[in-house]
mmCIF file of C-alpha atoms and ligand atoms in Angstrom:
data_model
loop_
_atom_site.group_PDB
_atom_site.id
_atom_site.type_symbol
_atom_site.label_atom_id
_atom_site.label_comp_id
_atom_site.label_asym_id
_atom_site.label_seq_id
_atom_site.Cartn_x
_atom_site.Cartn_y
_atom_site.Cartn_z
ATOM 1 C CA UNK A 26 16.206 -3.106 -21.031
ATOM 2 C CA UNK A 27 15.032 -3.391 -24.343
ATOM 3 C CA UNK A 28 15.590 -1.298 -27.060
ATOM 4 C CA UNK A 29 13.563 1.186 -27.908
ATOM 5 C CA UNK A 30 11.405 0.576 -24.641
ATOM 6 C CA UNK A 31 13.261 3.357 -23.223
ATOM 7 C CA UNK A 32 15.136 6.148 -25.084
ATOM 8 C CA UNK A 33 17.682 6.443 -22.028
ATOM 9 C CA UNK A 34 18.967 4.543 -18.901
ATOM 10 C CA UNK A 35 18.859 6.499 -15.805
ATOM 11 C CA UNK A 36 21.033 6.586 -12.935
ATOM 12 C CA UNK A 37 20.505 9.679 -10.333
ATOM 13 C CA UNK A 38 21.822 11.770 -7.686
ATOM 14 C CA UNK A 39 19.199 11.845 -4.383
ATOM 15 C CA UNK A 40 19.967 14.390 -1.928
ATOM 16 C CA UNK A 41 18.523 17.435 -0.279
ATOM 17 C CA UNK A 42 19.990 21.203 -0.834
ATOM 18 C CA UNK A 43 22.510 20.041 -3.500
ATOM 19 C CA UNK A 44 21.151 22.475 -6.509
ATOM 20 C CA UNK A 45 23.897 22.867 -8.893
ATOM 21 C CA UNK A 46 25.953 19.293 -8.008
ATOM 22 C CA UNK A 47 28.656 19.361 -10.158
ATOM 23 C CA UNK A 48 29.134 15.656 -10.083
ATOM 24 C CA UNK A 49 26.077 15.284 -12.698
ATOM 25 C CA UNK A 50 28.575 16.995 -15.435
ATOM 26 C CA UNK A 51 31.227 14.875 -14.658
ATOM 27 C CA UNK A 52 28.984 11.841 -15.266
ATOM 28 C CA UNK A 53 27.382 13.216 -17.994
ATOM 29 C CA UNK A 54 30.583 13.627 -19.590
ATOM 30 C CA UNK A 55 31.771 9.840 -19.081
ATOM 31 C CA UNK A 56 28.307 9.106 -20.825
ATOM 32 C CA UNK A 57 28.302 11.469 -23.954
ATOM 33 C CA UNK A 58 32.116 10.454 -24.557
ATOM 34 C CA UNK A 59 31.823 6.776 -24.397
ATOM 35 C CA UNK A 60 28.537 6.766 -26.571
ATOM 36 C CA UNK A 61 26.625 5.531 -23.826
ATOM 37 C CA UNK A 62 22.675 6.670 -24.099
ATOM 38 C CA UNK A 63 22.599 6.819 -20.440
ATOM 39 C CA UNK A 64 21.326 10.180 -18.078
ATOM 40 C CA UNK A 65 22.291 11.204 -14.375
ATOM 41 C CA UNK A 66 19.382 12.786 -12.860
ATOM 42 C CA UNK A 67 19.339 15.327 -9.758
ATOM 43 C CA UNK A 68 16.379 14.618 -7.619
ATOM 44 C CA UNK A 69 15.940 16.659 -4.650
ATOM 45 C CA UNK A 70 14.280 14.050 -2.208
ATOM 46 C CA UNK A 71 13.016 14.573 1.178
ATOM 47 C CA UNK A 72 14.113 12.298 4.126
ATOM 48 C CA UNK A 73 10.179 11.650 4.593
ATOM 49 C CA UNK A 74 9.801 10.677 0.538
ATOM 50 C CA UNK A 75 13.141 8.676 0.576
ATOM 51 C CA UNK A 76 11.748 5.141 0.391
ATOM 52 C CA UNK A 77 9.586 6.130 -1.795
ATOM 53 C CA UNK A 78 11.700 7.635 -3.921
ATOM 54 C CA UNK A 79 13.728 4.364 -3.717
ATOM 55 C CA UNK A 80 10.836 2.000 -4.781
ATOM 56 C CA UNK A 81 10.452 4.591 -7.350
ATOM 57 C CA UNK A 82 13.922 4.913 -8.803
ATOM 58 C CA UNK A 83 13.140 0.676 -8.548
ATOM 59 C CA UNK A 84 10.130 0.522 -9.891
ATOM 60 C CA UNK A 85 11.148 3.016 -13.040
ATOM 61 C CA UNK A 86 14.292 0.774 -14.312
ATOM 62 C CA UNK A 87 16.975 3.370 -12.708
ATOM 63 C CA UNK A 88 20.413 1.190 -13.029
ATOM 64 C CA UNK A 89 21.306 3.256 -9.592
ATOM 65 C CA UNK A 90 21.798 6.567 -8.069
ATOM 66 C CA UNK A 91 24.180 8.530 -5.629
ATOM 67 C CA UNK A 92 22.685 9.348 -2.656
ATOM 68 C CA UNK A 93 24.522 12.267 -0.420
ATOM 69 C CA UNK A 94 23.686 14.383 3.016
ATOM 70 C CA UNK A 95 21.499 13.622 4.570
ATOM 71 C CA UNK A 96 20.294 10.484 3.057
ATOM 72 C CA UNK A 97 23.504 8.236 3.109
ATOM 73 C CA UNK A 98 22.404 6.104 6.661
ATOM 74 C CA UNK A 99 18.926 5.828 6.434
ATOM 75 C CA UNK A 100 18.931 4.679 2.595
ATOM 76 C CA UNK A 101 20.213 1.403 4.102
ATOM 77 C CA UNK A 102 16.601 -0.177 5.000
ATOM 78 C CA UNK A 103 15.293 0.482 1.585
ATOM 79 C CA UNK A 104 18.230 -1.143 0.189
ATOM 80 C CA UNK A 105 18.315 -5.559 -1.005
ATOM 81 C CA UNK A 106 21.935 -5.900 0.587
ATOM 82 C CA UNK A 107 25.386 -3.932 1.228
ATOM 83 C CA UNK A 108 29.098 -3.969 -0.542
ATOM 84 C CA UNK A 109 31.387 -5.009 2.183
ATOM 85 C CA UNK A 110 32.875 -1.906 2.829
ATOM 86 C CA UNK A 111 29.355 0.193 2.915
ATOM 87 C CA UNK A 112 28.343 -2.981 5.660
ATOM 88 C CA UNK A 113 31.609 -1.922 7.513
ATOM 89 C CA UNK A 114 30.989 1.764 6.998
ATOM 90 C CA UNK A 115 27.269 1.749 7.892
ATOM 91 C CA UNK A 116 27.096 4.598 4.757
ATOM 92 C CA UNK A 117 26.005 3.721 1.738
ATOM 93 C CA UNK A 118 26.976 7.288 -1.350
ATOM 94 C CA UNK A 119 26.138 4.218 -4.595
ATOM 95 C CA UNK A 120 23.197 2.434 -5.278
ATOM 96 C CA UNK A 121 23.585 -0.287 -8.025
ATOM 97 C CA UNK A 122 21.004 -2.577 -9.248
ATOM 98 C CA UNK A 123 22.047 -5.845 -9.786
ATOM 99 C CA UNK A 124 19.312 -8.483 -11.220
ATOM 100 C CA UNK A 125 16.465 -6.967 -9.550
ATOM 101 C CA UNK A 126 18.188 -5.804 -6.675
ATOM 102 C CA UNK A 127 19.362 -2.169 -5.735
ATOM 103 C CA UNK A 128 22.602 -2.996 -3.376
ATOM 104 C CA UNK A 129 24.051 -0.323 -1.462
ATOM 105 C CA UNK A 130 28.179 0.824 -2.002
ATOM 106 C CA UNK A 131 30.378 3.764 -0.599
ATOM 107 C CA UNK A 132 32.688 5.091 -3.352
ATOM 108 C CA UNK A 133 34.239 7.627 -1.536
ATOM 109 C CA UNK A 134 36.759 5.622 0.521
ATOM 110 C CA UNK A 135 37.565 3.418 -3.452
ATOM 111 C CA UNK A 136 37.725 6.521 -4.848
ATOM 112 C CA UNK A 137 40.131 8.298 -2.627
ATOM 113 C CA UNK A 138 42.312 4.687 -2.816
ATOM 114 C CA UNK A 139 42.196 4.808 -6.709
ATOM 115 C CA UNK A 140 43.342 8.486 -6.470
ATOM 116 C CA UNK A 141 46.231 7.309 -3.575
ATOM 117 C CA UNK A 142 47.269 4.040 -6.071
ATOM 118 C CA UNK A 143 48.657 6.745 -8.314
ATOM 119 C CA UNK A 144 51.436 7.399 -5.676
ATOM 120 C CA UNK A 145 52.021 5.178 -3.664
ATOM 121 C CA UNK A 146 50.535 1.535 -2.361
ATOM 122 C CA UNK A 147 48.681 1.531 0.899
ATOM 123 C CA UNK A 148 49.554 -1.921 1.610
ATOM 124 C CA UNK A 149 51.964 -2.583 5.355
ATOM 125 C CA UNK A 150 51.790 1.542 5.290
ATOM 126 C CA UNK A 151 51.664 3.311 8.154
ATOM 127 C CA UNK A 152 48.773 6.390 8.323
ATOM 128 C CA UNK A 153 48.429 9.287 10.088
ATOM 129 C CA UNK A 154 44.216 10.414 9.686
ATOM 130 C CA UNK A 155 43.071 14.132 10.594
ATOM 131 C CA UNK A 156 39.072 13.789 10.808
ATOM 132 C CA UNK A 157 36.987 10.864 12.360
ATOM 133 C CA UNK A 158 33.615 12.315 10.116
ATOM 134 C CA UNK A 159 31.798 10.749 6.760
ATOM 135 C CA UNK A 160 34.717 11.298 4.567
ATOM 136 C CA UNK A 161 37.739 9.879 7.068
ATOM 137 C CA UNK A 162 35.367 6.723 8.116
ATOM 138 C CA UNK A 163 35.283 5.766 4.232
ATOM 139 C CA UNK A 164 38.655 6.673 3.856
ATOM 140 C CA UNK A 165 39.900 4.735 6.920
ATOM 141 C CA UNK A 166 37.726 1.487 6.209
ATOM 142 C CA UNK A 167 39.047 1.237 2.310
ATOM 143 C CA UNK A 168 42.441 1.736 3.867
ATOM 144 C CA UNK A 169 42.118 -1.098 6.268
ATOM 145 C CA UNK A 170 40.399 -3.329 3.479
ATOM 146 C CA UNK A 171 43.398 -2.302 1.496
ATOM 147 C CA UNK A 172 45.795 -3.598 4.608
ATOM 148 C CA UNK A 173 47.593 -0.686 6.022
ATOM 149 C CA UNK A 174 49.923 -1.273 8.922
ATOM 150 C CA UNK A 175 48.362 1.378 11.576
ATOM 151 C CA UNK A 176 46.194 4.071 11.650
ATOM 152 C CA UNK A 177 46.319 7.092 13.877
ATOM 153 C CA UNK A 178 43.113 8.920 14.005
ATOM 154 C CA UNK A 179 43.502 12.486 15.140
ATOM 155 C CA UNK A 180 40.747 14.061 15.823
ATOM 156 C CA UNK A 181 38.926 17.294 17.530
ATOM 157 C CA UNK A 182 36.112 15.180 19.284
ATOM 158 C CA UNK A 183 36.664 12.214 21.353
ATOM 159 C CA UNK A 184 33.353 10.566 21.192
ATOM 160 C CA UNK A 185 33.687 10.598 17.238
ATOM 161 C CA UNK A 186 37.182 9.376 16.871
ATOM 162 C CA UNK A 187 36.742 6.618 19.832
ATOM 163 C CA UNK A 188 34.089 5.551 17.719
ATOM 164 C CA UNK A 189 35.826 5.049 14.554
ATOM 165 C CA UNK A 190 39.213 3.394 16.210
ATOM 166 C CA UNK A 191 36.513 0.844 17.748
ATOM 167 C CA UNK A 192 34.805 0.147 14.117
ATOM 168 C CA UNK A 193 38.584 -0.470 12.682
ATOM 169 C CA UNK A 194 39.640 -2.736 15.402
ATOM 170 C CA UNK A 195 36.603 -4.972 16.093
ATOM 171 C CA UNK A 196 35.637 -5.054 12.303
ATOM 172 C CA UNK A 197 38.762 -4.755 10.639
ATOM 173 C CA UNK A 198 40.896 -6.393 13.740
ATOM 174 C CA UNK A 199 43.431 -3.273 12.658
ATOM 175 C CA UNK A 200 46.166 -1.692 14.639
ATOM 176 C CA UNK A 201 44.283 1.580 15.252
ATOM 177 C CA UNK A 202 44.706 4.497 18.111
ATOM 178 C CA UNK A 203 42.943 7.827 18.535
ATOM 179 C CA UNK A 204 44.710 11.056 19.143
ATOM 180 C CA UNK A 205 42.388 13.635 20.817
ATOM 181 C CA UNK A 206 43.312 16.830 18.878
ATOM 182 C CA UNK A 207 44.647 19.734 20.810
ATOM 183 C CA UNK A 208 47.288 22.224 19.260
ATOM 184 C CA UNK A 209 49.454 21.376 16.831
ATOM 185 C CA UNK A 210 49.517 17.522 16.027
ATOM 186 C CA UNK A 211 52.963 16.405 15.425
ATOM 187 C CA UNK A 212 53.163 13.979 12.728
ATOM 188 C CA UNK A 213 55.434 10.717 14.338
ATOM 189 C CA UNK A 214 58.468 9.827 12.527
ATOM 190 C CA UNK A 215 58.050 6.498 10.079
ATOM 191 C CA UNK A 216 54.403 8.034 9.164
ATOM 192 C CA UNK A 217 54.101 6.925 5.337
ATOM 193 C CA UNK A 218 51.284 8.603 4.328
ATOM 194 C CA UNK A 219 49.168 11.910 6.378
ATOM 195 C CA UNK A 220 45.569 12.357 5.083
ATOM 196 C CA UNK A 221 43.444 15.646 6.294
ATOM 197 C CA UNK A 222 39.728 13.697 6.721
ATOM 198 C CA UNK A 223 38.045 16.982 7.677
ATOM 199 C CA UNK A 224 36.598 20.139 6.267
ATOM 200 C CA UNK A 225 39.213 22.246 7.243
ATOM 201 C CA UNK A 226 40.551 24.126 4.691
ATOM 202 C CA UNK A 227 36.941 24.246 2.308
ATOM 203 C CA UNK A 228 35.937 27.186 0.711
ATOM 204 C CA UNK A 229 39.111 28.646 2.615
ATOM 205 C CA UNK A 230 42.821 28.747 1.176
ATOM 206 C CA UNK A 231 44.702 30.070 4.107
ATOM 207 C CA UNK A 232 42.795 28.279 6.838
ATOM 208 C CA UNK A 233 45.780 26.198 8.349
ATOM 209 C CA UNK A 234 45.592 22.389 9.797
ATOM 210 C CA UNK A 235 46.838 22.615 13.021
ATOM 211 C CA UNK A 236 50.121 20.572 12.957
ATOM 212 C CA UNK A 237 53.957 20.878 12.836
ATOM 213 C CA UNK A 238 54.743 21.516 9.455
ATOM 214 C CA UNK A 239 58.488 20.261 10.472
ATOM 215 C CA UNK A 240 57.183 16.784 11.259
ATOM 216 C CA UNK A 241 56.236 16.711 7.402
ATOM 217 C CA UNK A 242 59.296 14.900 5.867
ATOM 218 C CA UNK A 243 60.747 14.684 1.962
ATOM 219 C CA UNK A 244 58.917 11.558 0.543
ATOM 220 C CA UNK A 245 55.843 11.273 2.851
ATOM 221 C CA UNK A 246 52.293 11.373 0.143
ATOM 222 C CA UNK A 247 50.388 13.891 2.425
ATOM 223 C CA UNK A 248 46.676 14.000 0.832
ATOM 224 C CA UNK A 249 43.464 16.482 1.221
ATOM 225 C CA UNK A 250 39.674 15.439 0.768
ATOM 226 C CA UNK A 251 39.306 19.272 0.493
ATOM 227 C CA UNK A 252 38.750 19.442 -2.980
ATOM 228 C CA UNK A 253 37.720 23.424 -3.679
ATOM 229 C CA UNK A 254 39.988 25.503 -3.414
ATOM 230 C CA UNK A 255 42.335 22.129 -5.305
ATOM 231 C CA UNK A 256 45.608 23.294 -3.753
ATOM 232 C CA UNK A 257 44.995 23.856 -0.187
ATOM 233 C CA UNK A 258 47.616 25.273 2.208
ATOM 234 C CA UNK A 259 48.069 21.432 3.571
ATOM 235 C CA UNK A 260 49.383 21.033 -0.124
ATOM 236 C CA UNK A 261 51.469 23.712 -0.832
ATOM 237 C CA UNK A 262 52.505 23.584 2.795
ATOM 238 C CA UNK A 263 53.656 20.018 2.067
ATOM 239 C CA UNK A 264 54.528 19.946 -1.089
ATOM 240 C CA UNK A 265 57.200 23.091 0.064
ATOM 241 C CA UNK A 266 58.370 20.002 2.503
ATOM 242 C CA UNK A 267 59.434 17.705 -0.140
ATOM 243 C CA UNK A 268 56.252 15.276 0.099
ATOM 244 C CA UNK A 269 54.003 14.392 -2.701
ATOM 245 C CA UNK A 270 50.887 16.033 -2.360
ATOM 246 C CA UNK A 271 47.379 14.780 -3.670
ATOM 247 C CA UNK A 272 44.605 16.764 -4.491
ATOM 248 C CA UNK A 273 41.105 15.808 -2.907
ATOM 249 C CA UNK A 274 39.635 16.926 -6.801
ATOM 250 C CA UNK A 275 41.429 13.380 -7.394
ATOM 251 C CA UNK A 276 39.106 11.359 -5.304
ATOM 252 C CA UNK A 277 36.203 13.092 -6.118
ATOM 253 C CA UNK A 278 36.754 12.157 -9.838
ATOM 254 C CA UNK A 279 37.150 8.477 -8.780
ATOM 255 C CA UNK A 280 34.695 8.241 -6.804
ATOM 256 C CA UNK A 281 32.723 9.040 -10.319
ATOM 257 C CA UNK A 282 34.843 6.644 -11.870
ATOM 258 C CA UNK A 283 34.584 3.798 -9.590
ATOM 259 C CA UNK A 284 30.092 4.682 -10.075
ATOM 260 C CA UNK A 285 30.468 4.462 -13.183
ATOM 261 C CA UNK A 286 32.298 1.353 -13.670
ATOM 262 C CA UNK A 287 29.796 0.095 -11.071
ATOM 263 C CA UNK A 288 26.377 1.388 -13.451
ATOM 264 C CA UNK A 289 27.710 0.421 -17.049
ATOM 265 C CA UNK A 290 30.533 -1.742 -16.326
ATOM 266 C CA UNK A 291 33.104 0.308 -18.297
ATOM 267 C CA UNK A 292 36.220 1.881 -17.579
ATOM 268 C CA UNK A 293 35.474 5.457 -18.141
ATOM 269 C CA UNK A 294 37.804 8.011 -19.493
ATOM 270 C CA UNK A 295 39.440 9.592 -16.271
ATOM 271 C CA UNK A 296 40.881 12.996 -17.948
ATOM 272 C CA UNK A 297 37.568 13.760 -19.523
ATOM 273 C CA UNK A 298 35.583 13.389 -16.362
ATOM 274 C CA UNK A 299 38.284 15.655 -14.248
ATOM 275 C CA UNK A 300 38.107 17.994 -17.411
ATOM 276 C CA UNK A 301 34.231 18.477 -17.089
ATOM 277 C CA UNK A 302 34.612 18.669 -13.272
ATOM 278 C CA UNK A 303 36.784 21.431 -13.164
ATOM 279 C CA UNK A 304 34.931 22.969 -16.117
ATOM 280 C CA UNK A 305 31.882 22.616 -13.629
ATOM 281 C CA UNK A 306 33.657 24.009 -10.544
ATOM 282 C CA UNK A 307 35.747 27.003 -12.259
ATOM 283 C CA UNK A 308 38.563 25.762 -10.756
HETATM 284 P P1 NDP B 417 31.705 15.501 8.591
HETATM 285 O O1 NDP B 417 30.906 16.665 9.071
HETATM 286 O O2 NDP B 417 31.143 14.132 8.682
HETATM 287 O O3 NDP B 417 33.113 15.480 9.383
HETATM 288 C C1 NDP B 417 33.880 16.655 9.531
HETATM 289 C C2 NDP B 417 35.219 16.319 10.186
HETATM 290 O O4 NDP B 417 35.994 17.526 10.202
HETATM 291 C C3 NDP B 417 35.101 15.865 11.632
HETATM 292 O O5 NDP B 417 36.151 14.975 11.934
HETATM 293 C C4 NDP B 417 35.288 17.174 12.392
HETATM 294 O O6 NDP B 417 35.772 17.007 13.699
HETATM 295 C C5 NDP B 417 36.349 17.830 11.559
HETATM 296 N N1 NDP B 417 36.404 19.290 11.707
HETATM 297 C C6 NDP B 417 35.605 20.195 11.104
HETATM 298 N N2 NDP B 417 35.977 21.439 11.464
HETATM 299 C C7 NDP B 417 37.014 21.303 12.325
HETATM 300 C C8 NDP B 417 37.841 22.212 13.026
HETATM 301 N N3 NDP B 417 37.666 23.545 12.939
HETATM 302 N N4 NDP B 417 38.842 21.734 13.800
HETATM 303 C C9 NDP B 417 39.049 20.398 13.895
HETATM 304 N N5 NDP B 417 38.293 19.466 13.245
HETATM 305 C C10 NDP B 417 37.294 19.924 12.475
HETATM 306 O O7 NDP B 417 32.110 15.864 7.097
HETATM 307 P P2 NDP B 417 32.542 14.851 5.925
HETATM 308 O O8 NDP B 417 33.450 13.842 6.505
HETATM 309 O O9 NDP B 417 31.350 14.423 5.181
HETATM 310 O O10 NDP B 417 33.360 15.840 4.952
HETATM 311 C C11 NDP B 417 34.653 16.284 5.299
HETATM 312 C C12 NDP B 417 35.272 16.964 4.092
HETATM 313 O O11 NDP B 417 35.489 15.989 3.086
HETATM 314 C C13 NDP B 417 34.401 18.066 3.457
HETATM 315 O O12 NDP B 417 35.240 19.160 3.152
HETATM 316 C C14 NDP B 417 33.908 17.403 2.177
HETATM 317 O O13 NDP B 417 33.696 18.367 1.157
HETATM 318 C C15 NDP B 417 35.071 16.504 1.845
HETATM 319 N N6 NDP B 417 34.716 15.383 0.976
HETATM 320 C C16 NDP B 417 35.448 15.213 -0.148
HETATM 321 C C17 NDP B 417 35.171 14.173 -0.992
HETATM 322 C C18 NDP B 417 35.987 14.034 -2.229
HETATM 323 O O14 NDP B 417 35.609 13.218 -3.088
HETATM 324 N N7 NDP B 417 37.093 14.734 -2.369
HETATM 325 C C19 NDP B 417 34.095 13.213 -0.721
HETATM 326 C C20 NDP B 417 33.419 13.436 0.528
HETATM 327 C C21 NDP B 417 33.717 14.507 1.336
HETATM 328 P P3 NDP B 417 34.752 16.733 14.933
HETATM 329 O O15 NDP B 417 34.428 15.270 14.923
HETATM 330 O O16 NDP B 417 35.559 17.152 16.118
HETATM 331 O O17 NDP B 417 33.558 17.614 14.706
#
């Protein structure tokens, strides 16, 4: 875009109900620190007004957007083409233009990776997944991209987690088996790395994940997507176990990272975006 055409680029957030996102100062923050004359816009969008809001975004030189609940399936027609892990997925949470096109990505499953590459590699690892949901579908896909050894998914419904162990072995051809949960999961020995995919635990400190905290051993990286309240009892409960525990605030912030590095093509500055997230949350 030319200069002085337009006084800002503009990437977005489309969703419905999301007042108050405070992913837009964690962005904004990347931008005003690295100089960049760039906005992120909230835009409450309809699921009727979604394509149009699409051509829209299109049509008024938006370099992208974030699109969240409930828009992150049916974006996918009004998209030019998919990432290869949002075509695995079937969920598309970053829209980036290229050339003329607006191509659909999921950042949540990168940016739980780029959070779990500060601890340990995923590669020949085996994984131990509570939730079959959004959040553990992104999770698991990135994972297999990333070539874990096995995945167990353990989860509450059977119709959701049969669906996900299909998706991982006839897309990703991975050594994947469902657990249907019921009681207290215990976590099998040789398990490298135990990941809570659900919402248990959001919004509520002492809510417990249902497992045998004994089968937690020293040295296991045992990870929450639950990012509010930042230590959940899965943490502390595993980090009192001797494992190294990682916070789901981590994936949110590279999840902004990785859409940022998509939008501008820079490597933002990770410690001032989880500064101005946490400023954002009060946490
Ligand atoms: P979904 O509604 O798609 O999935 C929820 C999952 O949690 C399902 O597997 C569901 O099981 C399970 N679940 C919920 N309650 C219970 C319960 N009481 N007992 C057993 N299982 C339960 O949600 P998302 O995947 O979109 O989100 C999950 C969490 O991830 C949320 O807390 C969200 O805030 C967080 N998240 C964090 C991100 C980050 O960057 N840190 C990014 C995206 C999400 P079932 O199939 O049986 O219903």
């Amino acid at each position: 875009m030319s200069e002085g055409k337009f006084l800002h680029e503009l990437v977005g957030s489309m969703s419905q109900g999301a007042a108050g996102n405070p992913t837009v100062a964690m962005i904004e923050a990347a931008f005003a620190h690295h100089g960049l004359h760039w906005r992120y816009i909230n835009m409450e969008v309809t699921p009727e007004d979604l394509g149009t809001a699409v051509r829209g975004a299109k049509a008024m030189g938006f370099r992208g957007f974030n699109c969240s609940l409930p828009h992150k399936v049916t974006v996918i027609p009004h998209l030019d083409g998919l990432g290869e892990s949002a075509a695995v997925m079937g969920a598309v949470n970053c829209v980036v233009r290229r050339g003329e096109k607006f191509i659909g990505e999921n950042t949540d499953g990168k940016g739980f990776l780029k959070s779990l590459a500060s601890l340990v590699d995923p590669k020949g690892k085996s994984v131990v997944l509570f939730g079959a949901g959004g959040a553990a579908r992104a999770i698991a896909v990135e994972l297999g991209l990333a070539g874990v050894k096995r995945i167990t998914v353990v989860n509450r419904s059977e119709a959701r987690g049969v669906e996900l162990v299909a998706l991982l072995r006839d897309k990703l051809k991975l050594d994947a088996e469902l657990v249907v949960w019921r009681g207290d999961y215990t976590v099998p020995a040789g398990t490298d790395i135990v990941i809570n995919g659900t919402s248990i635990g959001l919004y509520a400190p002492d809510a417990r994940l249902a497992h045998d905290l004994n089968s937690l051993k020293p040295g296991m990286v045992v990870a929450d997507v639950v990012f509010n309240p930042v230590r959940t009892r899965l943490l502390e409960d595993a980090a009192a176990r001797g494992c190294r525990a990682l916070d789901g605030l981590g994936m949110l912030v590279n999840q902004g990272i990785v859409g940022v590095q998509c939008w501008t093509g820079i490597e933002p500055d990770a410690v001032v975006m989880r500064q101005a997230l946490e400023a954002a949350m009060g946490v």
